[in-house]
Amino acid sequence: MKKTGILMPVSALPSTTGVGELGRASYQWIDIMKENGVKIWQILPLNPVGYGNSPYQPYSSCAGDEIYISLDLLFEAGLLDKKPDKFRENAKRVDYTAVRAFKESYLREAFEKFKAKDGQNDPAYKDFISQEWVYTYGVFRALKLENNGDCWNDWKPEYKNWSGDKSALSKNVEKEAEYQCFLQYIFYTQWMDVKKYANEAGIEVMGDVPFYVGLDSVDVWSGKDNFLLDTDGRPIFIAGVPPDYFSATGQRWGNPIYDWDYLKKNKYKFWVDRIGYSNKLFDIIRIDHFRAFDTFWKIPASCPTAIDGEWIEAPGYEVIDTLNKELPGVNLVAEDLGELRPEVLELKDHYHLKGMRILLFSIDTKGKYARDISNDIENVIFYTGTHDNDTLMQWYDGLTVAAKRKVREFLKKQGIKAGNIKDRLLTYVLKSKAEYAIIPLADIIGLGKEGHINTPGTVGSPNWEWHMVDFKKAKEELGRYKNLIMNR
């Protein structure tokens, strides 16, 4: 069955607090998708963002970012005395630092009310925090606060190598850890309510799991043996990709490399736990940088760029076999973009995983005529673009006059003649054989540079900051494509 999806980060949802939340707007968005026949909501990672506000450098693989907690829902639950003030309600960019500062007092008030109501003895709460990762994450965040936000490998030895002994923690650290556990419980509760609403509306949620984890994360701090680190907790090798379309010096991500020998001895428990928890949160799991299950680019940590490195084979078949055995029915899709060796596609096809096809990279305008250089096949997800690309209109507007003409003529030869160029390009994607057609909301609306989410190889503002003021344009434009979406 063919399905249409929309890529829309939670952070970009309209709100009264300057960042998307798991409150009223999430439900409104689901209603809009349902009304127009959309069957998949693809999001970006929801984990607590760290360096550069990138969701691909989070503090945890399991935890959710408290920035998405709906303050209005806390008020309705009786955990706030008064309805929260509005803050940056009409902001077109997310100011993460300002929003966190604004929300902090409300979240701490909610925690005190929760304790006063004896919420910590609620069976649902006790069940949630009984998960091993929750308290460990709480301690990690508390110790980060205690250490002025420094990376864990710069902490004092007793904190850097904490063994799990609560008696080694100060009262302040323990209280802060409890607060962080509370935030995770609220996030989880609000998110699962949103997911349930989406599922009841016939919509699947596609989550996003980065292949690597951030160095400054609870994953590495509490699981050092899973990574190639020196005795000081610093990476010996780091992840990235060699020079490519995006960068002449490659991309030096800085994530630590896995110790695959150790992971194998432990039956890939790290991956089973990580994907297993994501399997609770999402219906479909997109593995970012899937190619690293086949071969990964291993860069000496001393190298300032990603030019010097080597391709190393990874035990992808063993890992995915283990995931399928331990997590029956897990629904994975593979981000398989870029220059790949054939073995990557063989690995993906062995498990019948859907890969990705990007319109912006598919239409070649170099020759006399524009042509589609990718294969129009069924078991694939066809995107106009992703969070890492120019928006559709930004791409088209950047073409030469001759290239634009070739694109229009190409679409005409496909029998697509009606509407403006955006309409015709979206029609081409929606009429493809691909089982899933997923379009970023910015492309549905027709945004240019202002809708660009991230530029690979760059850090910080304006990446990850795109934010919608309201749904008016989204409703109008989605409504125009409703018949195409419904009749895929």
XYZ file of C-alpha atoms in Angstrom:
488
model
C 0.000 0.000 0.000
C 1.365 3.391 -0.980
C 1.574 5.978 1.781
C 2.341 9.680 1.935
C 4.259 11.178 4.811
C 5.295 14.627 5.984
C 8.664 15.429 7.527
C 7.953 17.915 10.290
C 10.238 18.342 13.338
C 8.443 18.634 16.674
C 10.618 21.688 17.372
C 9.052 23.511 14.406
C 5.419 23.137 15.529
C 3.646 26.414 16.387
C 3.447 27.179 20.101
C 3.166 29.961 22.652
C 6.627 29.255 24.090
C 8.958 29.688 21.109
C 9.463 25.993 20.365
C 7.220 23.115 19.325
C 5.682 21.188 22.214
C 3.823 17.957 22.909
C 0.616 19.844 23.578
C -2.330 21.267 21.662
C -0.420 22.001 18.430
C 0.779 18.382 18.170
C -2.820 17.191 18.182
C -3.871 19.906 15.725
C -1.087 18.820 13.401
C -2.214 15.198 13.560
C -5.776 16.296 12.747
C -4.507 18.229 9.717
C -2.559 15.215 8.471
C -5.519 12.884 8.971
C -7.878 15.243 7.147
C -5.576 15.235 4.103
C -4.811 11.520 3.959
C -1.246 11.667 5.310
C -0.246 8.313 6.829
C 3.279 8.932 8.154
C 4.620 11.704 10.380
C 8.406 11.722 10.194
C 10.216 13.642 12.917
C 13.826 14.343 13.834
C 15.435 12.874 16.968
C 13.676 13.994 20.163
C 16.657 13.395 22.443
C 18.139 16.209 24.583
C 20.225 18.311 22.232
C 23.782 19.109 23.152
C 26.507 20.760 21.143
C 25.183 23.210 18.539
C 21.584 22.249 19.380
C 21.959 19.330 16.995
C 19.561 16.422 17.587
C 22.343 14.232 16.194
C 24.666 15.083 19.128
C 22.309 14.343 22.038
C 22.991 13.748 25.719
C 21.151 10.415 25.592
C 19.788 7.842 23.152
C 16.712 7.195 25.307
C 15.893 10.448 27.074
C 13.632 13.080 25.558
C 14.416 16.789 25.516
C 12.466 18.556 28.263
C 12.201 21.606 25.998
C 9.280 19.833 24.253
C 7.215 19.402 27.426
C 3.913 21.251 27.163
C 3.536 23.756 29.988
C -0.186 24.100 29.270
C -0.657 20.376 29.896
C 1.232 20.705 33.176
C -1.178 23.478 34.159
C -4.189 21.351 33.199
C -2.777 18.494 35.296
C -2.662 20.775 38.328
C 1.129 20.922 38.436
C 1.282 24.692 37.866
C -0.595 27.347 39.861
C -1.358 29.564 36.891
C -1.527 29.290 33.128
C 1.968 29.893 31.717
C 2.811 33.238 30.168
C 3.333 33.443 26.431
C 6.920 33.672 25.219
C 8.217 34.283 21.677
C 4.797 33.206 20.406
C 5.361 34.490 16.864
C 9.038 33.556 16.591
C 10.168 32.202 13.234
C 13.368 30.805 14.741
C 13.866 28.749 17.906
C 16.142 30.449 20.441
C 17.023 27.336 22.455
C 18.871 29.154 25.231
C 16.089 31.699 25.791
C 13.315 29.085 25.651
C 15.090 26.820 28.162
C 15.561 29.733 30.545
C 11.877 30.666 30.214
C 10.617 27.142 30.831
C 12.947 26.256 33.672
C 11.015 27.924 36.520
C 7.742 26.341 35.370
C 9.289 22.875 35.148
C 10.807 23.153 38.624
C 7.498 24.384 40.040
C 5.782 21.382 38.462
C 8.322 19.054 40.100
C 7.668 20.506 43.555
C 3.894 20.169 43.047
C 4.380 16.603 41.811
C 6.261 15.708 45.010
C 3.685 17.479 47.183
C 0.953 15.369 45.564
C 2.971 12.224 46.346
C 3.394 11.629 42.627
C 6.641 9.761 43.226
C 4.614 6.900 44.700
C 2.339 6.662 41.683
C 2.702 3.116 40.256
C 3.098 4.481 36.704
C 5.904 6.775 37.820
C 7.637 4.059 39.828
C 7.398 1.697 36.881
C 8.918 4.287 34.541
C 11.890 5.184 36.740
C 12.606 1.507 37.406
C 14.152 1.392 33.928
C 17.907 1.277 34.324
C 18.640 4.176 31.998
C 16.366 6.720 33.709
C 18.180 7.274 37.012
C 21.580 6.985 35.340
C 20.555 9.749 32.958
C 19.268 11.828 35.879
C 22.629 11.545 37.633
C 24.477 12.398 34.420
C 22.493 15.603 33.941
C 22.856 16.487 37.627
C 26.610 16.024 37.464
C 26.810 18.118 34.299
C 25.087 20.923 36.186
C 27.438 20.425 39.128
C 30.392 20.680 36.733
C 29.265 23.853 34.925
C 28.162 21.955 31.844
C 31.628 20.536 31.124
C 31.968 17.324 29.127
C 32.063 14.340 31.496
C 35.672 13.476 30.657
C 36.710 16.772 32.295
C 34.966 15.957 35.594
C 36.683 14.896 38.804
C 37.656 11.193 38.787
C 34.907 10.222 41.263
C 32.276 11.706 38.957
C 33.925 10.683 35.709
C 33.973 7.063 36.850
C 30.818 6.935 38.995
C 30.010 3.286 39.683
C 26.320 3.630 40.442
C 26.756 4.127 44.195
C 24.130 6.648 45.359
C 26.004 7.283 48.612
C 28.827 8.847 46.594
C 26.489 11.642 45.463
C 25.824 14.871 47.348
C 22.265 15.741 48.389
C 22.132 18.472 45.765
C 23.165 16.066 43.007
C 20.651 13.472 44.162
C 17.825 16.034 44.281
C 18.708 17.288 40.793
C 18.789 13.698 39.520
C 15.254 13.182 40.866
C 14.138 16.337 39.060
C 15.630 15.063 35.804
C 13.838 11.716 36.272
C 10.575 13.618 36.728
C 11.161 15.525 33.487
C 11.712 12.257 31.647
C 8.498 10.815 33.038
C 6.507 13.862 31.936
C 8.130 13.862 28.498
C 7.427 10.156 28.029
C 3.813 10.482 29.177
C 3.108 13.459 26.907
C 4.867 11.886 23.923
C 3.100 8.532 24.255
C -0.250 10.340 24.385
C 0.651 12.137 21.142
C 1.760 8.877 19.520
C -1.437 7.121 20.605
C -3.526 9.933 19.106
C -1.583 9.673 15.849
C -1.970 5.900 15.689
C -5.713 6.158 16.358
C -5.867 8.614 13.436
C -4.257 5.992 11.189
C -0.869 7.740 11.216
C 2.452 6.041 11.902
C 5.281 7.986 13.503
C 8.720 7.602 11.958
C 11.451 8.345 14.448
C 15.100 8.949 13.681
C 18.015 7.184 15.361
C 21.526 8.486 14.671
C 24.031 5.684 14.034
C 26.509 7.229 16.459
C 26.033 8.770 19.887
C 27.572 12.005 21.127
C 30.760 11.887 23.190
C 29.213 14.124 25.836
C 26.394 11.692 26.515
C 25.218 9.349 29.207
C 25.606 6.535 26.659
C 29.381 6.982 26.599
C 29.831 8.090 30.230
C 28.001 5.056 31.620
C 29.142 2.620 28.923
C 32.774 3.481 28.226
C 33.668 -0.083 27.261
C 31.372 0.145 24.228
C 33.663 2.749 22.644
C 37.305 3.190 21.647
C 38.436 5.601 24.367
C 41.736 6.213 26.112
C 42.142 5.940 29.888
C 41.080 9.589 30.245
C 37.774 8.942 28.497
C 38.815 10.714 25.309
C 38.186 9.200 21.870
C 41.109 7.518 20.171
C 39.210 7.604 16.884
C 36.198 9.618 15.828
C 33.421 9.307 13.264
C 32.676 11.268 10.122
C 32.716 10.929 6.360
C 35.456 11.638 3.804
C 35.291 14.551 1.331
C 32.022 14.475 -0.617
C 29.287 16.598 -2.217
C 28.836 18.566 1.012
C 32.450 19.265 1.980
C 35.907 19.256 0.367
C 37.498 18.281 3.691
C 34.842 15.768 4.651
C 32.737 15.926 7.785
C 34.491 15.472 11.128
C 31.585 14.705 13.449
C 33.608 13.971 16.568
C 31.466 11.054 17.764
C 33.433 8.200 19.357
C 33.803 4.980 17.367
C 32.245 1.770 18.668
C 34.418 -1.046 20.008
C 32.752 -3.699 17.866
C 34.744 -6.544 19.433
C 33.417 -5.635 22.876
C 29.882 -5.151 21.564
C 29.976 -8.598 19.971
C 31.071 -10.231 23.244
C 28.020 -8.636 24.875
C 25.663 -9.839 22.135
C 25.186 -6.256 20.914
C 23.202 -5.394 24.040
C 23.921 -1.683 23.549
C 22.169 -1.735 20.171
C 19.316 -3.975 21.333
C 18.589 -1.661 24.275
C 18.872 1.468 22.158
C 16.676 0.315 19.271
C 14.363 -1.513 21.674
C 13.521 1.679 23.522
C 13.058 3.596 20.272
C 10.694 0.815 19.214
C 8.405 1.835 22.080
C 8.416 5.465 20.999
C 8.026 5.070 17.233
C 6.273 2.868 14.684
C 9.065 3.143 12.105
C 12.736 3.747 12.898
C 14.974 5.482 10.374
C 18.633 4.635 10.926
C 20.668 7.696 10.050
C 24.009 6.913 8.352
C 22.974 3.278 7.818
C 26.028 2.719 5.629
C 28.165 2.482 8.809
C 26.633 -0.944 9.464
C 28.670 -2.012 6.415
C 31.759 0.199 6.552
C 32.518 3.277 8.635
C 35.044 6.094 8.253
C 37.536 5.891 11.129
C 39.410 9.162 11.728
C 42.314 9.485 14.203
C 41.118 11.922 16.874
C 44.281 13.991 16.367
C 43.316 14.858 12.766
C 41.758 18.342 12.376
C 39.693 17.325 9.321
C 38.040 14.157 8.033
C 40.450 13.771 5.110
C 42.741 11.338 6.924
C 40.838 8.216 7.779
C 40.124 4.692 6.615
C 37.095 2.583 5.833
C 36.593 -0.237 8.328
C 34.119 -3.075 7.942
C 31.363 -3.371 10.547
C 29.403 -6.512 11.541
C 26.131 -5.218 10.091
C 24.568 -8.608 9.382
C 25.247 -9.827 12.932
C 23.810 -6.661 14.470
C 20.628 -6.625 12.373
C 20.124 -10.380 12.832
C 20.340 -9.784 16.580
C 17.893 -6.864 16.457
C 15.374 -8.905 14.453
C 15.691 -11.816 16.871
C 15.412 -9.743 20.058
C 12.878 -7.224 18.711
C 10.455 -9.184 16.482
C 8.621 -6.948 14.030
C 10.906 -3.940 14.459
C 10.372 -1.719 11.405
C 13.667 -0.219 10.251
C 14.373 1.982 7.239
C 17.827 2.871 5.996
C 19.310 6.270 5.224
C 21.497 5.069 2.361
C 22.459 8.333 0.679
C 25.812 9.393 -0.690
C 28.557 7.435 -2.404
C 28.153 3.823 -1.328
C 29.875 0.606 -2.148
C 27.506 -2.095 -3.483
C 27.731 -4.078 -0.252
C 25.736 -1.395 1.588
C 22.781 -1.871 -0.742
C 23.181 -5.658 -0.542
C 22.951 -5.399 3.241
C 19.841 -3.216 3.030
C 18.190 -5.454 0.433
C 19.019 -8.622 2.379
C 16.607 -7.427 5.073
C 14.155 -5.825 2.586
C 14.681 -2.447 4.229
C 13.468 0.651 2.471
C 16.193 3.031 1.375
C 15.942 6.688 0.400
C 15.695 8.480 -2.924
C 15.961 12.289 -3.064
C 14.370 14.300 -5.867
C 17.009 17.025 -5.610
C 19.710 14.443 -6.355
C 17.648 12.446 -8.873
C 17.052 15.104 -11.514
C 20.182 15.541 -13.617
C 20.229 18.685 -15.798
C 23.787 18.443 -17.140
C 22.900 16.959 -20.539
C 20.768 18.228 -23.380
C 17.672 17.094 -21.522
C 16.921 16.689 -17.830
C 16.597 13.075 -16.758
C 15.900 11.078 -13.634
C 19.093 9.148 -12.854
C 17.598 7.074 -10.007
C 15.434 4.006 -10.285
C 11.688 4.409 -9.810
C 11.183 1.335 -7.628
C 8.618 0.377 -5.015
C 10.600 -0.561 -1.900
C 11.974 2.908 -1.311
C 11.064 6.227 0.296
C 10.976 9.065 -2.227
C 11.674 12.478 -0.713
C 11.801 15.906 -2.284
C 14.620 16.557 0.196
C 15.619 15.963 3.806
C 16.575 18.145 6.765
C 20.125 18.318 5.337
C 19.184 19.628 1.886
C 18.044 22.900 0.396
C 14.281 23.205 0.317
C 12.654 22.294 -2.996
C 12.137 25.913 -4.042
C 15.591 26.930 -2.800
C 17.026 24.215 -5.070
C 14.901 25.167 -8.082
C 15.506 28.898 -7.702
C 19.248 28.189 -7.636
C 19.215 26.457 -11.027
C 20.297 28.259 -14.178
C 17.621 29.479 -16.588
C 18.531 26.625 -18.951
C 18.368 24.008 -16.183
C 14.965 25.276 -15.062
C 13.699 24.947 -18.621
C 15.004 21.379 -18.822
C 13.243 20.487 -15.561
C 9.945 21.895 -16.837
C 10.316 20.015 -20.125
C 11.150 16.808 -18.266
C 7.982 17.098 -16.161
C 5.950 17.839 -19.295
C 7.226 14.604 -20.870
C 5.992 12.780 -17.760
C 2.529 14.157 -18.468
C 2.752 16.643 -15.594
C 1.740 20.005 -17.028
C -0.712 21.613 -14.595
C 0.068 24.012 -11.763
C 3.123 25.990 -10.772
C 6.565 24.395 -10.662
C 6.156 23.371 -7.013
C 2.881 21.624 -7.840
C 4.486 19.776 -10.722
C 7.540 18.647 -8.762
C 5.405 17.419 -5.857
C 3.107 15.653 -8.310
C 6.108 13.836 -9.770
C 7.061 12.528 -6.315
C 3.504 11.624 -5.331
C 2.918 9.746 -8.606
C 6.080 7.657 -8.312
C 6.113 3.902 -7.709
C 7.700 4.407 -4.295
C 5.706 2.824 -1.515
C 6.379 5.833 0.712
C 6.512 9.419 -0.572
C 7.650 11.789 2.184
C 7.774 15.542 1.755
C 9.166 18.099 4.233
C 6.414 20.498 5.277
C 8.606 23.401 4.130
C 8.338 21.986 0.593
C 4.570 21.558 0.835
C 4.324 25.221 1.818
C 6.884 26.285 -0.791
C 9.432 27.914 1.490
C 12.839 28.958 0.239
C 15.973 29.461 2.319
C 13.901 30.346 5.389
C 12.709 26.731 5.582
C 16.208 25.208 5.397
C 16.776 23.151 8.552
C 20.454 22.179 8.579
C 23.625 22.645 6.557
C 25.957 19.639 7.016
C 29.459 20.494 8.148
C 28.327 23.648 9.979
C 27.515 24.046 13.666
C 25.080 26.278 15.512
C 22.693 28.988 14.331
C 20.718 28.995 12.078
C 20.722 25.171 12.009
C 17.754 23.400 13.644
C 15.974 26.704 14.351
C 13.169 26.736 11.763
C 9.832 27.379 13.509
C 6.276 27.884 12.252
C 4.073 30.650 13.569
C 0.785 28.921 12.719
C -0.772 26.177 10.578
C -2.707 28.434 8.212
C -0.447 27.986 5.168
C 0.123 24.314 5.937
C -3.616 23.610 5.949
C -4.166 25.518 2.718
C -1.332 23.883 0.796
C -1.908 20.348 2.077
C -5.555 20.731 1.092
C -4.472 21.472 -2.486
C -2.678 18.115 -2.667
C -5.310 16.102 -0.826
C -6.586 14.227 -3.897
C -3.074 13.332 -5.004
C -2.240 12.100 -1.511
C -5.469 10.154 -1.083
C -5.175 8.481 -4.498
C -1.590 7.279 -4.341
